[in-house]
C-alpha cells in the first residue's frame, strides 16, 4: 500500500528531523548537572548550621528549613512562613512591622536552594520574655537533640535535654516538654513503628540476595499483622559445623540455691555453693557420688531436687553424649545484656543492629584467629600449658604399646592412647590431653597434636569465621521486585498500653535484691565483712 506525501509535508518532516538532530547534539555536549558541578564544594547538607549567610547553597528545601529552626532557637526569636513552594521559601519575623526577613529560591528549578536575601536586624521587642518563650515546639528541640540518639547505647535523658537547652540556648523547658522532645527526636530519627514493620519484606529480600543460603522466615497473622521473624545468616550456618557440641544447663546455680532455701534465706555457705558447681563438672562417677554425699549432709533437699531435674541434663559425667568442656547456663541472658539498649529500637533497626553486631563479632574473631600462631586456639592452648606444668613429676610405666600406667604419688592412672581414655576421666571428656596423657606421650616421645579435638585447632577457628558478614548496600540502592515491595506487614495487635513507665528489666527475687554482688571475705578464717589484713583474729607474727 503506497502513501502519498505532499511536497509541503516533506518539508515539514525535514525541518522536524533537523531540529531533533540539533537537540541531540546539544544534549550530548551539555554537562549532566552543571548546577551540582558549580556548587558541589559549597553545598550544605546538614541542618545544624551555626552561621547562616547570603549566597549559601543547601541541598534541598527541607535542609534549609531545619537550619532556620535551629537558628531561631539559638537567637531566641520566632518566625513565620510567608511563602513556601517548590521554588521559593520566604520567612518573616512573627512580630508585626519587623524588618527581619529571609528569602531563598531554587537554583534553576533544581532541588538545591540558595539564600538570596537575609536581613538579620530586628525592629521588634526581641528580648520580651513572653515573646522569647512563645511557640517553642517539640519539633525544633527534637531535631536539635536528634544526633544524641544515633547510638542506642547513649543515655540522654529528658533531664539532660533540660540542662543543655538552658545552658547552651537559654531556653527553659519543663520535664514533660523535654520528654516529648526526646520522643519526637526518636521519631524523626527512626520513623514510625508501623513503617518499620512494612520495611521487613524488602529487608529480608536483600538479606537473602546478599547472603545466599541464609534462612529467613516472616510469619504473619491472617490480618497481615506481624507475628514473628526467624533469621539465620549463611555465615553462621557454614561456621556451625566447626563448633563442638555444647551442653546447655537448664538451671542456673543461684536459682537452684534459692529453690532449696526457706523464705529467701540460704542455708548453703559459699563453700557449699562451690561444691554444687564442682558436682556438675565431675569427671568420674566416684567424684560425683562423693561430692553428692557431702551436699546431702548439708541439705537433703538439694539432692532430691537435682535428682528430679535429671542428672543427664546438667552433669557432665551423666550426659548422654560427650559435650567436651563447654557448659553454660541460658545463653539468652548474655545476649540480653548485649542488646539491652537495642531492644527499644523499631523492628527494622533492631534486626539491622543484630546483623551489624554479628558482622563486628565475626571480624574480631577472624582477626584473633589469624593472630594465633599455635596449633590450638588461645583458650585451649592455655589449658594445655596448665596441664603441661603438672606432668613433669609423674612416673610412667608401659604395659603395652598403647596402655601406660602413670604414677602420681600414691595414685595410679591408666592411660589408653588408642581409645583416647584416661582413668581420671578428664582426657575423654575435655578431648584435650590431661597431665597423665602428656606424661605418657613424653615417655613415647610423641606429639600431643593427634590427641586434641579438631574443634580446638587454629585451622577450625579460621574456617569458622572465614565467610565474613559483608555490609548491606544503602537502602536507597535496594533493587526489590514490585510484588515484594507491595507486601503489607502491619504492626502486631498487642494489649492496651498500661499507664506508667514500662518495665525494662526482669523482676528480681527477694534473694537477689538482698544479696550484694560482691562480699569481702577473710583469707584467714573465711569470715565475711573484712579481709585478711584487717582481721582482728589473725595470728600475731613473732
Short mmCIF file of C-alpha atoms in Angstrom, two decimals:
data_model
loop_
_atom_site.label_atom_id
_atom_site.label_comp_id
_atom_site.label_asym_id
_atom_site.label_seq_id
_atom_site.Cartn_x
_atom_site.Cartn_y
_atom_site.Cartn_z
CA UNK A 1 0.00 0.00 0.00
CA UNK A 2 1.56 3.31 -1.13
CA UNK A 3 1.30 6.52 0.87
CA UNK A 4 1.47 9.81 -0.93
CA UNK A 5 3.20 12.73 0.84
CA UNK A 6 2.83 16.26 -0.45
CA UNK A 7 5.81 18.50 -1.03
CA UNK A 8 4.77 20.72 1.89
CA UNK A 9 4.58 17.76 4.29
CA UNK A 10 8.01 16.60 3.14
CA UNK A 11 9.49 19.98 4.00
CA UNK A 12 7.91 19.86 7.45
CA UNK A 13 9.41 16.41 8.11
CA UNK A 14 12.83 17.68 7.07
CA UNK A 15 12.59 20.61 9.48
CA UNK A 16 11.49 18.33 12.32
CA UNK A 17 14.38 15.93 11.66
CA UNK A 18 16.84 18.81 11.60
CA UNK A 19 15.52 20.12 14.92
CA UNK A 20 15.82 16.67 16.53
CA UNK A 21 19.41 16.32 15.32
CA UNK A 22 20.32 19.71 16.77
CA UNK A 23 18.65 18.84 20.08
CA UNK A 24 20.59 15.55 20.25
CA UNK A 25 23.91 17.31 19.64
CA UNK A 26 23.06 19.89 22.29
CA UNK A 27 22.19 17.18 24.84
CA UNK A 28 25.41 15.30 24.13
CA UNK A 29 27.55 18.40 24.59
CA UNK A 30 25.74 19.63 27.71
CA UNK A 31 27.11 18.53 31.17
CA UNK A 32 25.00 16.12 33.20
CA UNK A 33 24.37 18.53 36.07
CA UNK A 34 26.02 21.95 35.67
CA UNK A 35 24.48 23.28 38.87
CA UNK A 36 25.89 20.50 41.02
CA UNK A 37 29.32 20.94 39.43
CA UNK A 38 29.19 24.68 40.16
CA UNK A 39 28.17 24.39 43.82
CA UNK A 40 29.41 20.92 44.71
CA UNK A 41 32.14 22.13 47.07
CA UNK A 42 29.75 24.60 48.80
CA UNK A 43 26.52 22.60 49.12
CA UNK A 44 25.34 22.38 52.75
CA UNK A 45 23.84 19.03 53.67
CA UNK A 46 23.38 19.40 57.44
CA UNK A 47 20.56 21.34 59.07
CA UNK A 48 22.59 22.30 62.15
CA UNK A 49 24.36 25.34 60.74
CA UNK A 50 25.54 27.88 63.32
CA UNK A 51 26.23 30.55 60.70
CA UNK A 52 23.65 31.36 58.02
CA UNK A 53 24.59 33.90 55.37
CA UNK A 54 23.52 35.10 51.94
CA UNK A 55 24.66 33.08 48.89
CA UNK A 56 24.79 29.83 50.86
CA UNK A 57 23.54 26.81 48.91
CA UNK A 58 21.60 23.97 50.59
CA UNK A 59 20.94 20.55 49.15
CA UNK A 60 17.16 20.89 49.43
CA UNK A 61 14.36 22.90 50.96
CA UNK A 62 13.99 20.58 53.97
CA UNK A 63 17.60 21.12 54.99
CA UNK A 64 17.34 24.88 54.92
CA UNK A 65 14.03 24.80 56.83
CA UNK A 66 15.67 22.70 59.57
CA UNK A 67 18.65 25.05 59.68
CA UNK A 68 16.36 28.06 60.19
CA UNK A 69 14.51 26.35 63.04
CA UNK A 70 17.85 25.78 64.77
CA UNK A 71 18.85 29.36 64.05
CA UNK A 72 15.68 30.73 65.65
CA UNK A 73 16.26 28.75 68.84
CA UNK A 74 19.88 29.85 69.12
CA UNK A 75 18.95 33.53 68.63
CA UNK A 76 15.75 33.36 70.72
CA UNK A 77 13.12 34.59 68.27
CA UNK A 78 10.28 33.18 66.22
CA UNK A 79 9.43 33.47 62.52
CA UNK A 80 6.52 32.55 60.32
CA UNK A 81 6.43 31.32 56.75
CA UNK A 82 5.15 33.96 54.32
CA UNK A 83 5.63 31.94 51.14
CA UNK A 84 6.57 28.32 50.56
CA UNK A 85 6.60 26.37 47.30
CA UNK A 86 8.83 24.03 45.35
CA UNK A 87 10.76 27.06 44.08
CA UNK A 88 10.78 29.54 47.00
CA UNK A 89 10.94 29.70 50.79
CA UNK A 90 10.25 33.12 52.37
CA UNK A 91 10.31 33.80 56.14
CA UNK A 92 9.45 36.90 58.15
CA UNK A 93 9.50 37.72 61.86
CA UNK A 94 6.44 36.72 63.84
CA UNK A 95 6.18 40.27 65.23
CA UNK A 96 4.32 42.83 63.17
CA UNK A 97 6.24 45.61 61.35
CA UNK A 98 9.61 43.90 61.96
CA UNK A 99 12.24 44.29 59.24
CA UNK A 100 13.69 40.80 59.75
CA UNK A 101 13.22 38.61 56.67
CA UNK A 102 14.76 35.61 54.96
CA UNK A 103 14.37 34.76 51.25
CA UNK A 104 15.63 31.74 49.34
CA UNK A 105 14.79 30.21 45.95
CA UNK A 106 15.72 27.11 44.00
CA UNK A 107 18.59 27.14 41.54
CA UNK A 108 17.21 26.81 38.01
CA UNK A 109 14.35 24.51 39.10
CA UNK A 110 16.74 22.04 40.77
CA UNK A 111 16.28 20.67 44.31
CA UNK A 112 19.04 22.96 45.65
CA UNK A 113 18.11 26.24 47.33
CA UNK A 114 20.21 29.40 47.53
CA UNK A 115 19.82 32.23 50.06
CA UNK A 116 19.04 35.37 48.06
CA UNK A 117 18.31 37.89 50.84
CA UNK A 118 18.77 37.80 54.61
CA UNK A 119 18.15 40.79 56.92
CA UNK A 120 19.22 39.89 60.48
CA UNK A 121 18.19 43.15 62.13
CA UNK A 122 15.04 43.01 64.24
CA UNK A 123 12.98 46.12 64.89
CA UNK A 124 10.67 44.30 67.32
CA UNK A 125 10.86 43.68 71.09
CA UNK A 126 13.08 40.68 70.66
CA UNK A 127 14.02 40.36 74.34
CA UNK A 128 10.47 40.28 75.64
CA UNK A 129 10.19 37.19 77.88
CA UNK A 130 6.74 36.27 76.70
CA UNK A 131 7.91 36.59 73.12
CA UNK A 132 11.06 34.53 73.68
CA UNK A 133 9.16 31.56 75.13
CA UNK A 134 6.33 31.63 72.61
CA UNK A 135 5.75 28.52 70.50
CA UNK A 136 8.96 26.68 71.34
CA UNK A 137 7.75 23.47 69.69
CA UNK A 138 8.99 19.99 70.44
CA UNK A 139 9.83 19.53 66.76
CA UNK A 140 12.58 22.16 66.93
CA UNK A 141 14.09 20.85 70.16
CA UNK A 142 13.70 17.26 68.98
CA UNK A 143 15.58 17.97 65.76
CA UNK A 144 18.35 19.64 67.75
CA UNK A 145 18.91 16.69 70.11
CA UNK A 146 18.38 14.03 67.44
CA UNK A 147 22.15 13.34 66.94
CA UNK A 148 22.33 12.32 70.60
CA UNK A 149 20.23 9.20 69.89
CA UNK A 150 22.07 7.84 66.84
CA UNK A 151 23.83 5.30 69.07
CA UNK A 152 21.24 3.28 71.06
CA UNK A 153 23.77 2.83 73.87
CA UNK A 154 23.93 6.57 74.52
CA UNK A 155 21.96 7.56 77.61
CA UNK A 156 20.46 11.03 77.09
CA UNK A 157 17.54 11.65 79.41
CA UNK A 158 14.88 14.42 79.35
CA UNK A 159 16.73 15.92 82.31
CA UNK A 160 19.83 16.22 80.12
CA UNK A 161 17.74 17.96 77.46
CA UNK A 162 16.53 20.46 80.06
CA UNK A 163 20.09 21.18 81.22
CA UNK A 164 21.58 21.53 77.73
CA UNK A 165 18.78 23.72 76.36
CA UNK A 166 19.12 26.09 79.31
CA UNK A 167 22.94 26.22 79.36
CA UNK A 168 23.51 26.34 75.60
CA UNK A 169 20.48 28.27 74.36
CA UNK A 170 18.96 29.90 77.44
CA UNK A 171 15.61 28.16 76.89
CA UNK A 172 13.63 26.79 79.84
CA UNK A 173 11.78 23.54 79.21
CA UNK A 174 9.63 21.55 81.59
CA UNK A 175 10.33 17.86 82.10
CA UNK A 176 7.25 16.90 80.11
CA UNK A 177 8.27 19.18 77.24
CA UNK A 178 11.76 17.65 77.27
CA UNK A 179 10.25 14.15 77.32
CA UNK A 180 8.11 14.99 74.28
CA UNK A 181 11.18 16.43 72.54
CA UNK A 182 13.04 13.14 73.13
CA UNK A 183 10.08 11.20 71.76
CA UNK A 184 9.99 13.47 68.70
CA UNK A 185 13.75 13.10 68.16
CA UNK A 186 13.43 9.31 68.16
CA UNK A 187 10.54 9.56 65.72
CA UNK A 188 12.50 11.83 63.38
CA UNK A 189 15.50 9.52 63.56
CA UNK A 190 13.81 6.12 63.30
CA UNK A 191 10.39 6.84 61.86
CA UNK A 192 7.07 5.37 62.98
CA UNK A 193 6.85 1.83 64.33
CA UNK A 194 4.26 0.87 61.71
CA UNK A 195 6.60 1.95 58.90
CA UNK A 196 9.35 -0.21 60.38
CA UNK A 197 7.25 -3.36 60.02
CA UNK A 198 6.47 -2.54 56.39
CA UNK A 199 10.21 -2.48 55.64
CA UNK A 200 10.66 -6.13 56.61
CA UNK A 201 9.76 -7.75 53.22
CA UNK A 202 12.29 -5.57 51.38
CA UNK A 203 14.89 -6.10 54.11
CA UNK A 204 14.53 -9.88 54.10
CA UNK A 205 14.73 -9.97 50.31
CA UNK A 206 18.02 -8.04 50.37
CA UNK A 207 19.34 -10.32 53.12
CA UNK A 208 18.73 -13.41 51.01
CA UNK A 209 20.35 -11.78 47.97
CA UNK A 210 23.38 -10.54 49.91
CA UNK A 211 23.86 -13.76 51.90
CA UNK A 212 22.84 -16.72 49.67
CA UNK A 213 21.95 -19.80 51.66
CA UNK A 214 20.51 -17.90 54.63
CA UNK A 215 17.27 -18.96 56.28
CA UNK A 216 14.83 -16.05 56.50
CA UNK A 217 11.21 -16.54 57.56
CA UNK A 218 8.49 -13.95 58.16
CA UNK A 219 5.28 -15.13 59.79
CA UNK A 220 2.12 -13.03 59.77
CA UNK A 221 -1.40 -13.45 61.08
CA UNK A 222 -4.47 -13.72 58.88
CA UNK A 223 -4.99 -9.95 59.04
CA UNK A 224 -1.40 -9.25 57.84
CA UNK A 225 -0.08 -8.41 61.32
CA UNK A 226 3.49 -9.29 62.29
CA UNK A 227 3.75 -12.47 64.34
CA UNK A 228 7.46 -13.42 64.37
CA UNK A 229 10.61 -13.47 62.24
CA UNK A 230 13.40 -16.04 62.05
CA UNK A 231 16.78 -15.10 60.56
CA UNK A 232 19.94 -17.22 60.32
CA UNK A 233 22.66 -15.88 58.03
CA UNK A 234 24.66 -18.26 55.87
CA UNK A 235 27.87 -17.27 57.65
CA UNK A 236 26.55 -18.72 60.92
CA UNK A 237 25.27 -21.84 59.15
CA UNK A 238 28.59 -22.54 57.45
CA UNK A 239 30.62 -21.90 60.59
CA UNK A 240 28.44 -24.03 62.87
CA UNK A 241 29.89 -27.33 61.59
CA UNK A 242 33.26 -26.35 63.08
CA UNK A 243 31.74 -25.99 66.56
CA UNK A 244 31.78 -28.80 69.07
CA UNK A 245 28.57 -29.86 70.87
CA UNK A 246 27.60 -27.56 73.73
CA UNK A 247 25.83 -28.57 76.91
CA UNK A 248 23.09 -26.21 77.95
CA UNK A 249 22.33 -26.33 81.65
CA UNK A 250 18.59 -25.94 82.20
CA UNK A 251 19.01 -24.33 85.55
CA UNK A 252 21.05 -21.54 87.00
CA UNK A 253 23.19 -22.04 90.08
CA UNK A 254 21.76 -19.18 92.13
CA UNK A 255 18.23 -20.06 91.07
CA UNK A 256 18.80 -23.64 92.24
CA UNK A 257 20.05 -22.48 95.61
CA UNK A 258 17.05 -20.15 96.04
CA UNK A 259 14.74 -23.06 95.23
CA UNK A 260 16.26 -25.11 98.04
CA UNK A 261 16.01 -22.38 100.68
CA UNK A 262 13.27 -21.32 103.05
CA UNK A 263 11.72 -17.85 102.62
CA UNK A 264 14.70 -16.47 100.74
CA UNK A 265 17.31 -17.28 103.42
CA UNK A 266 20.00 -19.63 102.12
CA UNK A 267 21.35 -22.47 104.26
CA UNK A 268 24.27 -23.01 101.87
CA UNK A 269 27.59 -21.37 102.61
CA UNK A 270 29.95 -20.11 99.92
CA UNK A 271 31.96 -23.33 100.14
CA UNK A 272 28.78 -25.38 99.65
CA UNK A 273 27.82 -23.35 96.59
CA UNK A 274 31.24 -24.05 95.16
CA UNK A 275 30.67 -27.73 95.92
CA UNK A 276 27.49 -27.75 93.83
CA UNK A 277 29.41 -26.25 90.94
CA UNK A 278 32.13 -28.90 91.25
CA UNK A 279 29.39 -31.52 91.24
CA UNK A 280 28.29 -30.72 87.71
CA UNK A 281 31.92 -30.72 86.49
CA UNK A 282 32.83 -34.10 87.98
CA UNK A 283 34.81 -36.33 85.60
CA UNK A 284 34.07 -39.71 87.22
CA UNK A 285 31.11 -41.32 89.00
CA UNK A 286 33.20 -41.74 92.15
CA UNK A 287 33.86 -37.99 92.26
CA UNK A 288 30.20 -37.28 91.61
CA UNK A 289 28.92 -39.61 94.33
CA UNK A 290 31.45 -38.33 96.86
CA UNK A 291 30.50 -34.70 96.28
CA UNK A 292 26.80 -35.51 96.25
CA UNK A 293 27.07 -37.17 99.65
CA UNK A 294 28.66 -34.02 101.07
CA UNK A 295 25.85 -31.90 99.61
CA UNK A 296 23.29 -34.27 101.13
CA UNK A 297 24.83 -33.82 104.57
CA UNK A 298 24.29 -30.07 104.35
CA UNK A 299 20.72 -30.17 102.99
CA UNK A 300 18.99 -33.37 101.74
CA UNK A 301 16.53 -31.31 99.68
CA UNK A 302 19.32 -30.35 97.25
CA UNK A 303 19.94 -33.97 96.27
CA UNK A 304 16.22 -34.64 95.85
CA UNK A 305 15.78 -31.57 93.71
CA UNK A 306 18.78 -32.39 91.50
CA UNK A 307 17.53 -35.93 91.05
CA UNK A 308 14.09 -34.73 89.93
CA UNK A 309 15.67 -32.50 87.28
CA UNK A 310 17.61 -35.41 85.86
CA UNK A 311 21.37 -35.82 86.21
CA UNK A 312 21.85 -36.09 82.44
CA UNK A 313 20.61 -32.52 81.97
CA UNK A 314 23.33 -30.81 83.96
CA UNK A 315 26.02 -33.32 84.99
CA UNK A 316 28.90 -33.91 82.60
CA UNK A 317 29.53 -37.47 83.72
CA UNK A 318 25.83 -38.43 83.23
CA UNK A 319 25.38 -36.69 79.85
CA UNK A 320 24.09 -38.88 77.02
CA UNK A 321 26.79 -37.54 74.68
CA UNK A 322 30.22 -36.02 75.07
CA UNK A 323 29.91 -32.25 75.07
CA UNK A 324 33.58 -31.51 75.79
CA UNK A 325 34.27 -28.90 78.44
CA UNK A 326 31.87 -26.19 77.31
CA UNK A 327 28.94 -25.83 79.67
CA UNK A 328 26.79 -22.78 80.01
CA UNK A 329 23.56 -21.55 81.50
CA UNK A 330 20.95 -19.74 79.43
CA UNK A 331 22.74 -18.06 76.51
CA UNK A 332 19.79 -15.69 76.15
CA UNK A 333 20.85 -13.93 79.35
CA UNK A 334 24.18 -12.99 77.78
CA UNK A 335 22.52 -11.75 74.59
CA UNK A 336 20.01 -9.74 76.60
CA UNK A 337 22.85 -7.82 78.23
CA UNK A 338 24.46 -7.04 74.87
CA UNK A 339 21.19 -5.98 73.22
CA UNK A 340 19.64 -4.28 76.24
CA UNK A 341 19.54 -0.80 74.69
CA UNK A 342 18.75 -2.03 71.18
CA UNK A 343 15.56 -3.78 72.31
CA UNK A 344 13.77 -0.43 72.32
CA UNK A 345 14.51 0.14 68.63
CA UNK A 346 11.86 -0.45 65.94
CA UNK A 347 11.85 -3.95 64.48
CA UNK A 348 13.77 -2.97 61.33
CA UNK A 349 16.51 -1.14 63.27
CA UNK A 350 16.68 -3.97 65.83
CA UNK A 351 17.32 -6.59 63.15
CA UNK A 352 19.91 -4.40 61.46
CA UNK A 353 21.58 -3.79 64.84
CA UNK A 354 21.83 -7.56 65.36
CA UNK A 355 23.24 -8.05 61.86
CA UNK A 356 25.92 -5.38 62.35
CA UNK A 357 26.71 -6.89 65.76
CA UNK A 358 27.27 -10.27 64.11
CA UNK A 359 29.37 -8.55 61.45
CA UNK A 360 31.61 -6.96 64.08
CA UNK A 361 31.94 -10.14 66.12
CA UNK A 362 32.87 -12.22 63.07
CA UNK A 363 35.58 -9.77 62.04
CA UNK A 364 37.01 -9.65 65.57
CA UNK A 365 37.07 -13.44 65.91
CA UNK A 366 38.65 -13.88 62.48
CA UNK A 367 41.30 -11.29 63.31
CA UNK A 368 42.04 -13.05 66.60
CA UNK A 369 42.28 -16.43 64.85
CA UNK A 370 44.70 -15.03 62.29
CA UNK A 371 46.80 -13.65 65.12
CA UNK A 372 47.11 -17.12 66.69
CA UNK A 373 50.37 -18.89 65.85
CA UNK A 374 49.97 -22.02 67.98
CA UNK A 375 48.43 -25.30 66.89
CA UNK A 376 45.49 -24.80 69.24
CA UNK A 377 43.41 -21.72 69.83
CA UNK A 378 44.38 -19.35 72.63
CA UNK A 379 41.86 -20.67 75.17
CA UNK A 380 42.70 -24.34 74.59
CA UNK A 381 46.43 -23.78 74.31
CA UNK A 382 46.38 -22.06 77.69
CA UNK A 383 44.64 -25.07 79.24
CA UNK A 384 47.20 -27.39 77.64
CA UNK A 385 50.05 -25.34 79.10
CA UNK A 386 48.48 -25.61 82.54
CA UNK A 387 48.38 -29.40 82.20
CA UNK A 388 51.97 -29.38 80.96
CA UNK A 389 53.20 -27.90 84.24
CA UNK A 390 51.68 -30.81 86.17
CA UNK A 391 53.09 -33.82 84.31
CA UNK A 392 56.79 -33.13 84.93
CA UNK A 393 56.99 -35.17 88.15
CA UNK A 394 54.77 -38.05 87.07
CA UNK A 395 56.21 -41.51 86.57
CA UNK A 396 55.26 -43.72 83.61
CA UNK A 397 55.30 -47.49 83.27
CA UNK A 398 54.49 -49.10 79.93
CA UNK A 399 52.06 -52.03 79.91
CA UNK A 400 51.51 -52.42 76.15
CA UNK A 401 52.12 -50.26 73.09
CA UNK A 402 49.12 -48.05 73.83
CA UNK A 403 48.42 -48.64 77.54
CA UNK A 404 50.51 -46.90 80.19
CA UNK A 405 50.36 -46.66 83.96
CA UNK A 406 51.02 -43.17 85.24
CA UNK A 407 52.11 -42.87 88.88
CA UNK A 408 51.18 -39.69 90.73
CA UNK A 409 52.41 -40.14 94.31
CA UNK A 410 50.28 -42.88 95.81
CA UNK A 411 47.70 -42.72 93.00
CA UNK A 412 47.85 -44.64 89.74
CA UNK A 413 46.07 -43.78 86.49
CA UNK A 414 45.62 -45.96 83.43
CA UNK A 415 46.05 -44.21 80.06
CA UNK A 416 44.93 -45.84 76.79
CA UNK A 417 46.20 -43.76 73.89
CA UNK A 418 44.48 -45.93 71.29
CA UNK A 419 40.98 -45.31 72.70
CA UNK A 420 41.92 -41.83 73.95
CA UNK A 421 40.91 -42.52 77.53
CA UNK A 422 42.34 -41.93 80.97
CA UNK A 423 41.02 -43.32 84.24
CA UNK A 424 40.85 -39.77 85.62
CA UNK A 425 38.10 -39.05 83.06
CA UNK A 426 39.48 -35.66 82.07
CA UNK A 427 41.03 -36.80 78.77
CA UNK A 428 37.88 -38.27 77.24
CA UNK A 429 35.53 -35.55 78.44
CA UNK A 430 37.66 -32.49 77.60
CA UNK A 431 39.14 -34.10 74.47
CA UNK A 432 42.41 -32.46 75.47
CA UNK A 433 45.47 -34.29 76.88
CA UNK A 434 45.41 -34.31 80.68
CA UNK A 435 48.68 -34.35 82.70
CA UNK A 436 48.69 -38.17 82.74
CA UNK A 437 48.37 -38.37 78.93
CA UNK A 438 51.09 -35.77 78.46
CA UNK A 439 53.38 -37.85 80.69
CA UNK A 440 52.67 -40.96 78.58
CA UNK A 441 53.28 -39.03 75.35
CA UNK A 442 56.59 -37.75 76.72
CA UNK A 443 57.56 -41.30 77.55
CA UNK A 444 56.79 -42.32 73.96
CA UNK A 445 58.39 -39.16 72.54
CA UNK A 446 55.14 -38.43 70.70
CA UNK A 447 53.39 -35.11 69.97
CA UNK A 448 50.10 -34.10 71.55
CA UNK A 449 48.58 -32.87 68.25
CA UNK A 450 46.98 -36.21 67.38
CA UNK A 451 45.11 -36.33 70.69
CA UNK A 452 43.31 -32.97 70.65
CA UNK A 453 39.81 -32.32 69.41
CA UNK A 454 39.83 -30.87 65.87
CA UNK A 455 37.39 -28.21 67.08
CA UNK A 456 40.18 -26.67 69.19
CA UNK A 457 42.68 -26.11 66.39
CA UNK A 458 43.60 -22.81 64.79
CA UNK A 459 42.50 -24.21 61.44
CA UNK A 460 38.96 -24.80 62.73
CA UNK A 461 38.79 -21.28 64.10
CA UNK A 462 39.80 -19.86 60.72
CA UNK A 463 37.21 -22.00 58.93
CA UNK A 464 34.52 -20.94 61.41
CA UNK A 465 34.89 -17.26 60.58
CA UNK A 466 36.28 -17.43 57.04
CA UNK A 467 32.97 -16.29 55.49
CA UNK A 468 32.63 -12.70 56.64
CA UNK A 469 29.36 -10.86 57.19
CA UNK A 470 29.54 -8.20 54.48
CA UNK A 471 27.78 -4.87 54.85
CA UNK A 472 24.42 -4.34 53.18
CA UNK A 473 24.06 -1.78 50.38
CA UNK A 474 22.42 1.53 51.18
CA UNK A 475 18.64 1.36 51.38
CA UNK A 476 18.28 3.84 48.52
CA UNK A 477 20.06 1.36 46.22
CA UNK A 478 17.94 -1.68 47.01
CA UNK A 479 16.53 -3.29 43.87
CA UNK A 480 13.42 -5.08 45.08
CA UNK A 481 10.71 -6.65 42.87
CA UNK A 482 7.35 -4.93 42.87
CA UNK A 483 5.46 -7.86 44.41
CA UNK A 484 7.87 -7.79 47.38
CA UNK A 485 7.51 -4.03 47.85
CA UNK A 486 3.71 -4.32 47.72
CA UNK A 487 3.62 -6.84 50.57
CA UNK A 488 1.93 -5.43 53.68
CA UNK A 489 3.13 -6.10 57.21
CA UNK A 490 1.10 -4.37 59.91
CA UNK A 491 2.31 -3.82 63.44
CA UNK A 492 1.22 -6.54 65.89
CA UNK A 493 -2.03 -6.02 67.73
CA UNK A 494 -0.92 -6.10 71.33
CA UNK A 495 -2.68 -5.38 74.55
CA UNK A 496 -3.69 -1.89 75.58
CA UNK A 497 -0.72 0.13 76.82
CA UNK A 498 -0.65 0.22 80.60
CA UNK A 499 -0.23 3.55 82.44
CA UNK A 500 3.14 4.47 83.88
CA UNK A 501 6.70 3.80 82.82
CA UNK A 502 7.09 0.39 81.11
CA UNK A 503 9.16 -2.33 82.78
CA UNK A 504 12.54 -2.75 81.03
CA UNK A 505 14.26 -5.30 83.26
CA UNK A 506 13.05 -8.58 84.67
CA UNK A 507 11.66 -8.61 88.19
CA UNK A 508 14.32 -9.72 90.68
CA UNK A 509 13.62 -12.08 93.54
CA UNK A 510 13.95 -11.22 97.17
CA UNK A 511 17.20 -13.16 97.46
CA UNK A 512 18.77 -11.23 94.55
CA UNK A 513 17.76 -7.85 95.95
CA UNK A 514 19.01 -8.71 99.43
CA UNK A 515 22.36 -10.16 98.44
CA UNK A 516 25.24 -7.95 97.32
CA UNK A 517 27.12 -8.56 94.10
CA UNK A 518 30.45 -8.87 95.92
CA UNK A 519 31.26 -9.61 99.52
CA UNK A 520 34.68 -9.25 101.10
CA UNK A 521 35.84 -12.38 102.89
CA UNK A 522 38.81 -13.04 105.17
CA UNK A 523 41.65 -15.20 103.90
CA UNK A 524 42.44 -16.50 107.39
CA UNK A 525 39.15 -17.96 108.59
CA UNK A 526 36.68 -17.24 105.77
CA UNK A 527 34.68 -14.66 107.69
CA UNK A 528 32.78 -12.01 105.71
CA UNK A 529 32.91 -8.25 106.11
CA UNK A 530 36.67 -7.88 106.38
CA UNK A 531 39.83 -9.01 104.57
CA UNK A 532 42.99 -10.80 105.70
CA UNK A 533 44.85 -7.60 106.59
CA UNK A 534 42.09 -6.13 108.76
CA UNK A 535 41.32 -9.42 110.51
CA UNK A 536 41.36 -8.93 114.28
CA UNK A 537 41.79 -12.65 114.98
CA UNK A 538 44.87 -13.03 112.78
CA UNK A 539 47.80 -14.81 114.46
CA UNK A 540 50.45 -12.45 115.70
CA UNK A 541 53.79 -12.51 113.92
CA UNK A 542 56.86 -13.41 116.01
#
